């Protein structure tokens, strides 16, 4: 089973960025643990601060991978183009947020990607990604 994790803008700064909101662990450190936990699954990781690069990665993996875990960061709340990219592909996409976006500012309550995703996991810290892998395993079954 092949899963692509895509992180959007500012998520390269996890561990340093607003640790009271996003925690103090870097994504690289977390990814190592995630790969150990799901050792039978090929977990590929991509991060970009650029909207078009995120769209390109969705296109590139969206017909070939078994699923995509997407934390689009602030593009979640603004990007119709990322929403359209998710609609265009066949792989199931799980929307992920580290923080609980619904307990934060109102502009974070709007998502342009949720309606195209299988589901959303928000508010469980880094563990949101692990829950998303489990959700994909349930959806797809082990391949
Ligand atoms: C986020 C929530 C977004 O509102 C924010 O812009 C982010 C991170 C999260 O993981 O909690 O960059 O997606």
PDB file of C-alpha atoms and ligand atoms in Angstrom:
ATOM      1  CA  UNK A   1       0.000   0.000   0.000  1.00  0.00           C
ATOM      2  CA  UNK A   2       1.345   3.403  -1.033  1.00  0.00           C
ATOM      3  CA  UNK A   3       0.272   6.557   0.781  1.00  0.00           C
ATOM      4  CA  UNK A   4       1.372  10.096  -0.052  1.00  0.00           C
ATOM      5  CA  UNK A   5       1.477  12.649   2.765  1.00  0.00           C
ATOM      6  CA  UNK A   6       1.338  16.243   1.559  1.00  0.00           C
ATOM      7  CA  UNK A   7       1.948  19.178   3.878  1.00  0.00           C
ATOM      8  CA  UNK A   8       1.256  22.712   2.741  1.00  0.00           C
ATOM      9  CA  UNK A   9       2.583  26.149   3.651  1.00  0.00           C
ATOM     10  CA  UNK A  10       4.484  26.808   6.881  1.00  0.00           C
ATOM     11  CA  UNK A  11       4.341  23.169   7.934  1.00  0.00           C
ATOM     12  CA  UNK A  12       8.079  22.892   7.205  1.00  0.00           C
ATOM     13  CA  UNK A  13       8.427  24.926  10.423  1.00  0.00           C
ATOM     14  CA  UNK A  14       6.677  22.392  12.666  1.00  0.00           C
ATOM     15  CA  UNK A  15       8.542  22.213  15.955  1.00  0.00           C
ATOM     16  CA  UNK A  16       9.495  25.888  15.756  1.00  0.00           C
ATOM     17  CA  UNK A  17       6.254  27.453  14.610  1.00  0.00           C
ATOM     18  CA  UNK A  18       3.729  28.475  17.316  1.00  0.00           C
ATOM     19  CA  UNK A  19       4.589  25.449  19.517  1.00  0.00           C
ATOM     20  CA  UNK A  20       1.651  26.252  21.808  1.00  0.00           C
ATOM     21  CA  UNK A  21      -0.636  25.457  18.847  1.00  0.00           C
ATOM     22  CA  UNK A  22       1.321  22.887  16.824  1.00  0.00           C
ATOM     23  CA  UNK A  23       3.612  21.282  19.412  1.00  0.00           C
ATOM     24  CA  UNK A  24       7.389  21.128  19.574  1.00  0.00           C
ATOM     25  CA  UNK A  25       8.082  18.090  17.397  1.00  0.00           C
ATOM     26  CA  UNK A  26       9.494  18.499  13.894  1.00  0.00           C
ATOM     27  CA  UNK A  27       7.648  16.678  11.125  1.00  0.00           C
ATOM     28  CA  UNK A  28      10.776  14.709  10.218  1.00  0.00           C
ATOM     29  CA  UNK A  29      10.989  13.348  13.785  1.00  0.00           C
ATOM     30  CA  UNK A  30       7.280  12.472  13.746  1.00  0.00           C
ATOM     31  CA  UNK A  31       7.505  10.869  10.299  1.00  0.00           C
ATOM     32  CA  UNK A  32      10.197   8.482  11.509  1.00  0.00           C
ATOM     33  CA  UNK A  33       7.867   7.222  14.253  1.00  0.00           C
ATOM     34  CA  UNK A  34       4.930   7.030  11.835  1.00  0.00           C
ATOM     35  CA  UNK A  35       6.988   4.921   9.405  1.00  0.00           C
ATOM     36  CA  UNK A  36       7.972   2.594  12.262  1.00  0.00           C
ATOM     37  CA  UNK A  37       4.352   2.263  13.365  1.00  0.00           C
ATOM     38  CA  UNK A  38       3.135   1.470   9.840  1.00  0.00           C
ATOM     39  CA  UNK A  39       6.216  -0.369   8.634  1.00  0.00           C
ATOM     40  CA  UNK A  40       4.337  -2.425   6.040  1.00  0.00           C
ATOM     41  CA  UNK A  41       3.086   0.693   4.278  1.00  0.00           C
ATOM     42  CA  UNK A  42       5.047   2.870   1.884  1.00  0.00           C
ATOM     43  CA  UNK A  43       4.640   6.379   3.304  1.00  0.00           C
ATOM     44  CA  UNK A  44       5.994   9.112   1.040  1.00  0.00           C
ATOM     45  CA  UNK A  45       6.274  12.683   2.218  1.00  0.00           C
ATOM     46  CA  UNK A  46       6.134  15.972   0.328  1.00  0.00           C
ATOM     47  CA  UNK A  47       5.969  19.524   1.667  1.00  0.00           C
ATOM     48  CA  UNK A  48       5.619  22.758  -0.256  1.00  0.00           C
ATOM     49  CA  UNK A  49       4.816  26.366   0.475  1.00  0.00           C
ATOM     50  CA  UNK A  50       3.650  26.793  -3.128  1.00  0.00           C
ATOM     51  CA  UNK A  51       0.034  26.125  -4.120  1.00  0.00           C
ATOM     52  CA  UNK A  52       0.854  24.940  -7.672  1.00  0.00           C
ATOM     53  CA  UNK A  53       3.428  22.429  -6.397  1.00  0.00           C
ATOM     54  CA  UNK A  54       0.836  20.943  -4.056  1.00  0.00           C
ATOM     55  CA  UNK A  55      -1.585  20.634  -6.984  1.00  0.00           C
ATOM     56  CA  UNK A  56       1.138  19.013  -9.140  1.00  0.00           C
ATOM     57  CA  UNK A  57       1.835  16.451  -6.392  1.00  0.00           C
ATOM     58  CA  UNK A  58      -1.897  15.660  -6.089  1.00  0.00           C
ATOM     59  CA  UNK A  59      -2.021  15.077  -9.887  1.00  0.00           C
ATOM     60  CA  UNK A  60       1.211  13.054  -9.860  1.00  0.00           C
ATOM     61  CA  UNK A  61       0.142  10.647  -7.106  1.00  0.00           C
ATOM     62  CA  UNK A  62      -3.653  10.809  -7.339  1.00  0.00           C
ATOM     63  CA  UNK A  63      -4.071   8.008  -9.903  1.00  0.00           C
ATOM     64  CA  UNK A  64      -1.287   5.743  -8.743  1.00  0.00           C
ATOM     65  CA  UNK A  65      -1.232   5.857  -4.928  1.00  0.00           C
ATOM     66  CA  UNK A  66      -3.755   4.135  -2.676  1.00  0.00           C
ATOM     67  CA  UNK A  67      -4.470   7.301  -0.763  1.00  0.00           C
ATOM     68  CA  UNK A  68      -3.349  10.828   0.052  1.00  0.00           C
ATOM     69  CA  UNK A  69      -3.173  12.516   3.467  1.00  0.00           C
ATOM     70  CA  UNK A  70      -3.330  16.255   2.930  1.00  0.00           C
ATOM     71  CA  UNK A  71      -2.700  19.052   5.378  1.00  0.00           C
ATOM     72  CA  UNK A  72      -3.084  22.022   3.061  1.00  0.00           C
ATOM     73  CA  UNK A  73      -2.359  24.492   5.889  1.00  0.00           C
ATOM     74  CA  UNK A  74      -3.891  27.904   5.236  1.00  0.00           C
ATOM     75  CA  UNK A  75      -4.648  26.926   1.603  1.00  0.00           C
ATOM     76  CA  UNK A  76      -7.423  24.819   3.123  1.00  0.00           C
ATOM     77  CA  UNK A  77      -9.330  28.024   3.740  1.00  0.00           C
ATOM     78  CA  UNK A  78      -8.583  29.751   0.430  1.00  0.00           C
ATOM     79  CA  UNK A  79      -7.799  27.335  -2.392  1.00  0.00           C
ATOM     80  CA  UNK A  80     -10.579  26.377  -4.773  1.00  0.00           C
ATOM     81  CA  UNK A  81      -7.813  25.050  -7.060  1.00  0.00           C
ATOM     82  CA  UNK A  82      -6.647  22.456  -4.512  1.00  0.00           C
ATOM     83  CA  UNK A  83     -10.301  21.451  -3.982  1.00  0.00           C
ATOM     84  CA  UNK A  84     -10.662  20.992  -7.760  1.00  0.00           C
ATOM     85  CA  UNK A  85      -7.430  18.941  -7.919  1.00  0.00           C
ATOM     86  CA  UNK A  86      -8.822  16.540  -5.293  1.00  0.00           C
ATOM     87  CA  UNK A  87     -12.051  16.216  -7.303  1.00  0.00           C
ATOM     88  CA  UNK A  88     -10.000  15.403 -10.419  1.00  0.00           C
ATOM     89  CA  UNK A  89      -8.151  12.359  -9.058  1.00  0.00           C
ATOM     90  CA  UNK A  90      -9.238   8.847  -8.113  1.00  0.00           C
ATOM     91  CA  UNK A  91      -7.269   8.204  -4.893  1.00  0.00           C
ATOM     92  CA  UNK A  92      -9.126   8.869  -1.628  1.00  0.00           C
ATOM     93  CA  UNK A  93      -7.889  11.976   0.191  1.00  0.00           C
ATOM     94  CA  UNK A  94      -8.047  12.502   3.966  1.00  0.00           C
ATOM     95  CA  UNK A  95      -7.936  16.133   5.096  1.00  0.00           C
ATOM     96  CA  UNK A  96      -5.798  16.537   8.188  1.00  0.00           C
ATOM     97  CA  UNK A  97      -5.196  19.368  10.655  1.00  0.00           C
ATOM     98  CA  UNK A  98      -2.955  19.279  13.696  1.00  0.00           C
ATOM     99  CA  UNK A  99      -5.004  21.882  15.556  1.00  0.00           C
ATOM    100  CA  UNK A 100      -8.769  21.835  15.998  1.00  0.00           C
ATOM    101  CA  UNK A 101      -9.618  24.385  13.313  1.00  0.00           C
ATOM    102  CA  UNK A 102     -13.182  24.667  14.655  1.00  0.00           C
ATOM    103  CA  UNK A 103     -12.016  25.963  18.016  1.00  0.00           C
ATOM    104  CA  UNK A 104      -9.944  28.695  16.351  1.00  0.00           C
ATOM    105  CA  UNK A 105     -10.673  31.837  14.301  1.00  0.00           C
ATOM    106  CA  UNK A 106     -13.793  31.806  12.145  1.00  0.00           C
ATOM    107  CA  UNK A 107     -11.849  31.984   8.867  1.00  0.00           C
ATOM    108  CA  UNK A 108     -10.426  28.556   9.741  1.00  0.00           C
ATOM    109  CA  UNK A 109     -13.936  27.083   9.884  1.00  0.00           C
ATOM    110  CA  UNK A 110     -14.171  27.351   6.086  1.00  0.00           C
ATOM    111  CA  UNK A 111     -12.577  24.555   4.036  1.00  0.00           C
ATOM    112  CA  UNK A 112     -12.477  24.507   0.240  1.00  0.00           C
ATOM    113  CA  UNK A 113     -11.233  20.933   0.293  1.00  0.00           C
ATOM    114  CA  UNK A 114     -13.438  19.086   2.826  1.00  0.00           C
ATOM    115  CA  UNK A 115     -16.282  18.402   0.417  1.00  0.00           C
ATOM    116  CA  UNK A 116     -13.905  16.628  -1.996  1.00  0.00           C
ATOM    117  CA  UNK A 117     -12.225  14.543   0.705  1.00  0.00           C
ATOM    118  CA  UNK A 118     -13.275  11.211   2.202  1.00  0.00           C
ATOM    119  CA  UNK A 119     -13.205  12.838   5.622  1.00  0.00           C
ATOM    120  CA  UNK A 120     -11.445  15.258   7.917  1.00  0.00           C
ATOM    121  CA  UNK A 121      -9.311  14.659  11.014  1.00  0.00           C
ATOM    122  CA  UNK A 122      -8.635  17.802  13.026  1.00  0.00           C
ATOM    123  CA  UNK A 123      -7.374  18.569  16.500  1.00  0.00           C
ATOM    124  CA  UNK A 124      -5.360  15.527  17.567  1.00  0.00           C
ATOM    125  CA  UNK A 125      -1.929  17.088  17.283  1.00  0.00           C
ATOM    126  CA  UNK A 126       0.562  15.136  15.176  1.00  0.00           C
ATOM    127  CA  UNK A 127      -1.504  12.049  15.945  1.00  0.00           C
ATOM    128  CA  UNK A 128      -3.996  13.367  13.342  1.00  0.00           C
ATOM    129  CA  UNK A 129      -1.661  11.893  10.673  1.00  0.00           C
ATOM    130  CA  UNK A 130      -1.565   8.474  12.345  1.00  0.00           C
ATOM    131  CA  UNK A 131      -5.365   8.469  12.582  1.00  0.00           C
ATOM    132  CA  UNK A 132      -5.505   9.350   8.881  1.00  0.00           C
ATOM    133  CA  UNK A 133      -3.240   6.396   7.973  1.00  0.00           C
ATOM    134  CA  UNK A 134      -5.531   4.115  10.008  1.00  0.00           C
ATOM    135  CA  UNK A 135      -8.560   5.569   8.239  1.00  0.00           C
ATOM    136  CA  UNK A 136      -7.005   4.883   4.828  1.00  0.00           C
ATOM    137  CA  UNK A 137      -6.140   1.317   5.832  1.00  0.00           C
ATOM    138  CA  UNK A 138      -9.787   0.817   6.821  1.00  0.00           C
ATOM    139  CA  UNK A 139     -11.017   2.319   3.548  1.00  0.00           C
ATOM    140  CA  UNK A 140      -8.647   0.476   1.257  1.00  0.00           C
ATOM    141  CA  UNK A 141      -7.886  -2.738   3.142  1.00  0.00           C
ATOM    142  CA  UNK A 142      -4.288  -3.973   3.230  1.00  0.00           C
ATOM    143  CA  UNK A 143      -2.803  -4.342  -0.227  1.00  0.00           C
TER     144      UNK A 143
HETATM  145  C1  LIG B   1      -3.469  23.737  10.072  1.00  0.00           C
HETATM  146  C2  LIG B   1      -4.597  24.708  10.414  1.00  0.00           C
HETATM  147  C3  LIG B   1      -4.631  25.856   9.425  1.00  0.00           C
HETATM  148  O1  LIG B   1      -5.676  26.743   9.747  1.00  0.00           O
HETATM  149  C4  LIG B   1      -3.323  26.618   9.457  1.00  0.00           C
HETATM  150  O2  LIG B   1      -3.330  27.646   8.499  1.00  0.00           O
HETATM  151  C5  LIG B   1      -2.147  25.731   9.284  1.00  0.00           C
HETATM  152  C6  LIG B   1      -2.127  24.445   9.978  1.00  0.00           C
HETATM  153  C7  LIG B   1      -3.324  22.627  11.134  1.00  0.00           C
HETATM  154  O3  LIG B   1      -2.664  21.636  10.831  1.00  0.00           O
HETATM  155  O4  LIG B   1      -3.839  22.752  12.245  1.00  0.00           O
HETATM  156  O5  LIG B   1      -1.163  26.080   8.656  1.00  0.00           O
HETATM  157  O6  LIG B   1      -3.758  23.116   8.844  1.00  0.00           O
END
